[in-house]
Amino acid sequence: MEEKGDGSSGLTNNCDLPEDSGSLKSPDEESSENSAAQYNGDLKSVLVTSVLNLEELDVDLYRGTHHWVPRSQRLFGGQIVGQALVAAAKSVSDNLYAHSLHCYFVRAGDPKVPVLYQVDRTRDGRSFTVRSVKAIQHGQPILICQASFHKLQPSPLQHQFTMPVVPPPEDLLTVEELIHIYLSKPDLAEKSKQGLNKLLANEVPIEIKPVHPPHFYRLAAADPKKLFWVRARGYIGEGNIKLHCCVAAYVSDFAFLGTALLPYPNYRAQFSASLDHAMWFHNTFRSDEWMLYECESPWAGGSRGLVQGRLWRRDGVLAASCSQEGVLRVKPVTEPSKL
Ligand SMILES: CCCCCC(=O)SCCNC(=O)CCNC(=O)[C@H](O)C(C)(C)COP(=O)(O)OP(=O)(O)OC[C@H]1O[C@@H](n2cnc3c(N)ncnc32)[C@H](O)[C@@H]1OP(=O)(O)O
């Protein structure tokens, strides 16, 4: 461990969460709109214009819609957590910052209908404020979430682990670029090509650069650890800290549970889904800037796997920590490699 400045000196909080896409513009952002359009080669992130842009139906009642749906045809857990945190944050004051959330995914989300978010104002304290959010479809909860917010309170106690030393994102390829390299292999089997093309067609609103490029049809067992740079696609802009936490909640569930499968190349997941998800936010960060996601799985057993992750700002400041347990029902791989 090392002593570290907390990087929070510039803590600002334009806390308004998106009501509509226009409400995201702070005066600073207005003035830099042209450069924003160029930001990481994209327009405003669909995560803020659509996914996390909840419709207010009544007091503490919101409706969220879907953007990207995984092949499992159940709603992406990160989307539900991110939207639940948006709903919770709308009822807390500007001087409070999300510091943690704890969720259970109790039913599979149905991609054919929107999700309702019902917020209970559990407690408003002098330092901490707690919200409980129920995500509902077909009259039943699909997620229960507790989110806690804290006033900024400086302390002499400050430490964090050290960020792993890895190549910068500029030196690495995106998942899409890696897939194109695989697709250019002349002896690639047709079925593998189809699988990779399906991956390319995924409209995931986040960008990923693996530190160790994956073997898409991996053959060797690996330690249950992975490192990748990740950021929201498109521009979000600085200032709205709560919104960046909501985006990070979305991002943090992506490819997370798969860490627990890395030691078992001879098994493939027949059924996998996250059961719970917890996050702690430590410092300010920009979710539209590259962050290093360090994932590891300390344990698997009993058809479940535990994964833990740390999201690092590229300047080495620990932005957030995550934990998740998932159900992992596997079956042996019987077919030879398709490569
Ligand atoms: C790529 C990105 C993905 C990232 C990860 C995510 O975001 S995942 C998305 C977020 N997380 C989720 O959606 C999880 C939501 N929670 C749930 O769906 C549920 O809590 C749960 C399925 C985990 C609970 O499991 P239960 O086994 O209690 O549920 P249930 O009894 O309804 O069974 C669900 C299905 O599993 C089967 N099943 C149940 N027990 C089984 C067992 N021991 N061995 C084999 N199969 C079993 C059932 O027959 C049923 O199949 P049939 O259905 O065939 O009848």
PDB file of N, CA and C and ligand atoms in Angstrom, residues 68 70-72 74-80 105-109 142 253-257 270-276 303 324 327 329, ligand 1:
ATOM      1  N   TRP A  68     -28.493  -1.538 -25.105  1.00  0.00           N
ATOM      2  CA  TRP A  68     -27.833  -2.768 -25.544  1.00  0.00           C
ATOM      3  C   TRP A  68     -28.348  -3.934 -24.695  1.00  0.00           C
ATOM      4  N   PRO A  70     -27.740  -8.032 -23.929  1.00  0.00           N
ATOM      5  CA  PRO A  70     -26.815  -9.140 -24.206  1.00  0.00           C
ATOM      6  C   PRO A  70     -27.500 -10.297 -24.938  1.00  0.00           C
ATOM      7  N   ARG A  71     -26.676 -11.185 -25.464  1.00  0.00           N
ATOM      8  CA  ARG A  71     -27.216 -12.327 -26.221  1.00  0.00           C
ATOM      9  C   ARG A  71     -28.101 -13.220 -25.356  1.00  0.00           C
ATOM     10  N   SER A  72     -27.884 -13.175 -24.027  1.00  0.00           N
ATOM     11  CA  SER A  72     -28.705 -13.991 -23.119  1.00  0.00           C
ATOM     12  C   SER A  72     -30.176 -13.573 -23.159  1.00  0.00           C
ATOM     13  N   ARG A  74     -31.543 -11.440 -21.427  1.00  0.00           N
ATOM     14  CA  ARG A  74     -31.990 -10.887 -20.147  1.00  0.00           C
ATOM     15  C   ARG A  74     -31.295  -9.529 -20.042  1.00  0.00           C
ATOM     16  N   LEU A  75     -31.883  -8.605 -19.313  1.00  0.00           N
ATOM     17  CA  LEU A  75     -31.303  -7.256 -19.280  1.00  0.00           C
ATOM     18  C   LEU A  75     -29.912  -7.276 -18.672  1.00  0.00           C
ATOM     19  N   PHE A  76     -29.039  -6.417 -19.191  1.00  0.00           N
ATOM     20  CA  PHE A  76     -27.683  -6.286 -18.681  1.00  0.00           C
ATOM     21  C   PHE A  76     -27.735  -5.721 -17.258  1.00  0.00           C
ATOM     22  N   GLY A  77     -27.089  -6.439 -16.327  1.00  0.00           N
ATOM     23  CA  GLY A  77     -27.134  -6.022 -14.929  1.00  0.00           C
ATOM     24  C   GLY A  77     -26.607  -4.615 -14.710  1.00  0.00           C
ATOM     25  N   GLY A  78     -25.529  -4.258 -15.424  1.00  0.00           N
ATOM     26  CA  GLY A  78     -24.935  -2.930 -15.254  1.00  0.00           C
ATOM     27  C   GLY A  78     -25.916  -1.819 -15.608  1.00  0.00           C
ATOM     28  N   GLN A  79     -26.762  -2.101 -16.600  1.00  0.00           N
ATOM     29  CA  GLN A  79     -27.765  -1.094 -16.976  1.00  0.00           C
ATOM     30  C   GLN A  79     -28.765  -0.876 -15.837  1.00  0.00           C
ATOM     31  N   ILE A  80     -29.197  -1.979 -15.223  1.00  0.00           N
ATOM     32  CA  ILE A  80     -30.208  -1.854 -14.162  1.00  0.00           C
ATOM     33  C   ILE A  80     -29.593  -1.145 -12.940  1.00  0.00           C
ATOM     34  N   PHE A 105     -29.782  -8.911  -7.749  1.00  0.00           N
ATOM     35  CA  PHE A 105     -30.575  -9.157  -8.964  1.00  0.00           C
ATOM     36  C   PHE A 105     -31.500 -10.329  -8.645  1.00  0.00           C
ATOM     37  N   VAL A 106     -32.768 -10.049  -8.418  1.00  0.00           N
ATOM     38  CA  VAL A 106     -33.634 -11.134  -7.927  1.00  0.00           C
ATOM     39  C   VAL A 106     -34.423 -11.834  -9.023  1.00  0.00           C
ATOM     40  N   ARG A 107     -34.576 -11.178 -10.158  1.00  0.00           N
ATOM     41  CA  ARG A 107     -35.237 -11.821 -11.308  1.00  0.00           C
ATOM     42  C   ARG A 107     -34.561 -11.339 -12.580  1.00  0.00           C
ATOM     43  N   ALA A 108     -34.653 -12.150 -13.620  1.00  0.00           N
ATOM     44  CA  ALA A 108     -34.100 -11.728 -14.906  1.00  0.00           C
ATOM     45  C   ALA A 108     -34.910 -10.548 -15.447  1.00  0.00           C
ATOM     46  N   GLY A 109     -34.206  -9.563 -16.008  1.00  0.00           N
ATOM     47  CA  GLY A 109     -34.887  -8.415 -16.611  1.00  0.00           C
ATOM     48  C   GLY A 109     -35.389  -8.768 -18.009  1.00  0.00           C
ATOM     49  N   ILE A 142     -37.125  -6.782  -9.976  1.00  0.00           N
ATOM     50  CA  ILE A 142     -36.030  -7.517 -10.629  1.00  0.00           C
ATOM     51  C   ILE A 142     -34.695  -7.178  -9.959  1.00  0.00           C
ATOM     52  N   ASP A 253     -20.092  -3.821 -14.534  1.00  0.00           N
ATOM     53  CA  ASP A 253     -20.654  -5.182 -14.637  1.00  0.00           C
ATOM     54  C   ASP A 253     -20.226  -5.869 -15.929  1.00  0.00           C
ATOM     55  N   PHE A 254     -19.585  -5.112 -16.810  1.00  0.00           N
ATOM     56  CA  PHE A 254     -19.292  -5.655 -18.133  1.00  0.00           C
ATOM     57  C   PHE A 254     -18.077  -6.579 -18.081  1.00  0.00           C
ATOM     58  N   ALA A 255     -18.276  -7.824 -18.517  1.00  0.00           N
ATOM     59  CA  ALA A 255     -17.192  -8.823 -18.588  1.00  0.00           C
ATOM     60  C   ALA A 255     -16.584  -9.135 -17.224  1.00  0.00           C
ATOM     61  N   PHE A 256     -17.274  -8.750 -16.159  1.00  0.00           N
ATOM     62  CA  PHE A 256     -16.722  -8.866 -14.804  1.00  0.00           C
ATOM     63  C   PHE A 256     -16.730 -10.331 -14.341  1.00  0.00           C
ATOM     64  N   LEU A 257     -17.923 -10.945 -14.412  1.00  0.00           N
ATOM     65  CA  LEU A 257     -18.085 -12.305 -13.887  1.00  0.00           C
ATOM     66  C   LEU A 257     -17.242 -13.323 -14.657  1.00  0.00           C
ATOM     67  N   GLN A 270     -23.032 -22.624 -19.215  1.00  0.00           N
ATOM     68  CA  GLN A 270     -24.338 -22.945 -19.775  1.00  0.00           C
ATOM     69  C   GLN A 270     -25.344 -21.889 -19.311  1.00  0.00           C
ATOM     70  N   PHE A 271     -25.127 -21.453 -18.086  1.00  0.00           N
ATOM     71  CA  PHE A 271     -25.970 -20.406 -17.509  1.00  0.00           C
ATOM     72  C   PHE A 271     -25.108 -19.582 -16.565  1.00  0.00           C
ATOM     73  N   SER A 272     -25.041 -18.286 -16.821  1.00  0.00           N
ATOM     74  CA  SER A 272     -24.317 -17.421 -15.880  1.00  0.00           C
ATOM     75  C   SER A 272     -25.076 -16.112 -15.740  1.00  0.00           C
ATOM     76  N   ALA A 273     -25.153 -15.641 -14.540  1.00  0.00           N
ATOM     77  CA  ALA A 273     -25.831 -14.353 -14.281  1.00  0.00           C
ATOM     78  C   ALA A 273     -25.341 -13.812 -12.957  1.00  0.00           C
ATOM     79  N   SER A 274     -25.225 -12.507 -12.902  1.00  0.00           N
ATOM     80  CA  SER A 274     -24.808 -11.904 -11.638  1.00  0.00           C
ATOM     81  C   SER A 274     -25.957 -11.966 -10.638  1.00  0.00           C
ATOM     82  N   LEU A 275     -25.604 -12.301  -9.402  1.00  0.00           N
ATOM     83  CA  LEU A 275     -26.598 -12.411  -8.332  1.00  0.00           C
ATOM     84  C   LEU A 275     -26.662 -11.133  -7.504  1.00  0.00           C
ATOM     85  N   ASP A 276     -25.501 -10.551  -7.281  1.00  0.00           N
ATOM     86  CA  ASP A 276     -25.467  -9.295  -6.529  1.00  0.00           C
ATOM     87  C   ASP A 276     -24.325  -8.433  -7.062  1.00  0.00           C
ATOM     88  N   SER A 303     -21.298 -23.835  -7.766  1.00  0.00           N
ATOM     89  CA  SER A 303     -21.987 -23.194  -8.900  1.00  0.00           C
ATOM     90  C   SER A 303     -22.067 -21.673  -8.782  1.00  0.00           C
ATOM     91  N   GLN A 324     -18.825  -8.728  -6.796  1.00  0.00           N
ATOM     92  CA  GLN A 324     -20.026  -9.362  -7.347  1.00  0.00           C
ATOM     93  C   GLN A 324     -19.937 -10.867  -7.155  1.00  0.00           C
ATOM     94  N   VAL A 327     -24.009 -16.673 -10.410  1.00  0.00           N
ATOM     95  CA  VAL A 327     -24.238 -18.102 -10.583  1.00  0.00           C
ATOM     96  C   VAL A 327     -23.510 -18.530 -11.853  1.00  0.00           C
ATOM     97  N   ARG A 329     -23.243 -21.984 -13.957  1.00  0.00           N
ATOM     98  CA  ARG A 329     -23.516 -23.403 -14.233  1.00  0.00           C
ATOM     99  C   ARG A 329     -22.811 -23.751 -15.531  1.00  0.00           C
TER     100      ARG A 329
HETATM  101  C1  LIG B   1     -22.456 -10.224 -21.134  1.00  0.00           C
HETATM  102  C2  LIG B   1     -22.899  -9.420 -19.953  1.00  0.00           C
HETATM  103  C3  LIG B   1     -23.565 -10.230 -18.856  1.00  0.00           C
HETATM  104  C4  LIG B   1     -23.223  -9.658 -17.529  1.00  0.00           C
HETATM  105  C5  LIG B   1     -23.835 -10.350 -16.381  1.00  0.00           C
HETATM  106  C6  LIG B   1     -25.183  -9.833 -16.139  1.00  0.00           C
HETATM  107  O1  LIG B   1     -25.425  -8.694 -16.228  1.00  0.00           O
HETATM  108  S1  LIG B   1     -26.362 -10.937 -15.728  1.00  0.00           S
HETATM  109  C7  LIG B   1     -27.805  -9.999 -15.623  1.00  0.00           C
HETATM  110  C8  LIG B   1     -28.157  -9.589 -14.217  1.00  0.00           C
HETATM  111  N1  LIG B   1     -28.495 -10.714 -13.372  1.00  0.00           N
HETATM  112  C9  LIG B   1     -29.630 -11.419 -13.579  1.00  0.00           C
HETATM  113  O2  LIG B   1     -30.406 -11.240 -14.513  1.00  0.00           O
HETATM  114  C10 LIG B   1     -29.962 -12.473 -12.552  1.00  0.00           C
HETATM  115  C11 LIG B   1     -31.375 -12.272 -12.082  1.00  0.00           C
HETATM  116  N2  LIG B   1     -31.744 -13.308 -11.117  1.00  0.00           N
HETATM  117  C12 LIG B   1     -32.257 -14.444 -11.546  1.00  0.00           C
HETATM  118  O3  LIG B   1     -32.498 -14.666 -12.726  1.00  0.00           O
HETATM  119  C13 LIG B   1     -32.583 -15.426 -10.493  1.00  0.00           C
HETATM  120  O4  LIG B   1     -32.351 -14.814  -9.228  1.00  0.00           O
HETATM  121  C14 LIG B   1     -31.735 -16.676 -10.582  1.00  0.00           C
HETATM  122  C15 LIG B   1     -31.976 -17.373 -11.907  1.00  0.00           C
HETATM  123  C16 LIG B   1     -30.248 -16.377 -10.473  1.00  0.00           C
HETATM  124  C17 LIG B   1     -32.207 -17.540  -9.430  1.00  0.00           C
HETATM  125  O5  LIG B   1     -31.944 -18.851  -9.668  1.00  0.00           O
HETATM  126  P1  LIG B   1     -33.020 -19.983  -9.305  1.00  0.00           P
HETATM  127  O6  LIG B   1     -32.374 -21.254  -9.639  1.00  0.00           O
HETATM  128  O7  LIG B   1     -33.498 -19.797  -7.931  1.00  0.00           O
HETATM  129  O8  LIG B   1     -34.202 -19.573 -10.285  1.00  0.00           O
HETATM  130  P2  LIG B   1     -35.309 -20.452 -10.923  1.00  0.00           P
HETATM  131  O9  LIG B   1     -35.782 -21.464  -9.956  1.00  0.00           O
HETATM  132  O10 LIG B   1     -36.278 -19.483 -11.464  1.00  0.00           O
HETATM  133  O11 LIG B   1     -34.539 -21.171 -12.137  1.00  0.00           O
HETATM  134  C18 LIG B   1     -34.022 -20.456 -13.202  1.00  0.00           C
HETATM  135  C19 LIG B   1     -33.577 -21.453 -14.245  1.00  0.00           C
HETATM  136  O12 LIG B   1     -32.475 -22.221 -13.724  1.00  0.00           O
HETATM  137  C20 LIG B   1     -32.819 -23.586 -13.708  1.00  0.00           C
HETATM  138  N3  LIG B   1     -32.211 -24.173 -12.498  1.00  0.00           N
HETATM  139  C21 LIG B   1     -32.520 -23.891 -11.239  1.00  0.00           C
HETATM  140  N4  LIG B   1     -31.754 -24.596 -10.412  1.00  0.00           N
HETATM  141  C22 LIG B   1     -30.934 -25.345 -11.206  1.00  0.00           C
HETATM  142  C23 LIG B   1     -29.906 -26.287 -10.955  1.00  0.00           C
HETATM  143  N5  LIG B   1     -29.553 -26.593  -9.715  1.00  0.00           N
HETATM  144  N6  LIG B   1     -29.275 -26.838 -12.008  1.00  0.00           N
HETATM  145  C24 LIG B   1     -29.610 -26.522 -13.258  1.00  0.00           C
HETATM  146  N7  LIG B   1     -30.563 -25.620 -13.561  1.00  0.00           N
HETATM  147  C25 LIG B   1     -31.227 -25.066 -12.541  1.00  0.00           C
HETATM  148  C26 LIG B   1     -34.321 -23.620 -13.662  1.00  0.00           C
HETATM  149  O13 LIG B   1     -34.827 -24.816 -14.195  1.00  0.00           O
HETATM  150  C27 LIG B   1     -34.658 -22.473 -14.587  1.00  0.00           C
HETATM  151  O14 LIG B   1     -34.465 -22.838 -15.931  1.00  0.00           O
HETATM  152  P3  LIG B   1     -35.486 -22.422 -17.090  1.00  0.00           P
HETATM  153  O15 LIG B   1     -35.483 -20.912 -17.073  1.00  0.00           O
HETATM  154  O16 LIG B   1     -34.884 -23.012 -18.320  1.00  0.00           O
HETATM  155  O17 LIG B   1     -36.802 -22.982 -16.700  1.00  0.00           O
END
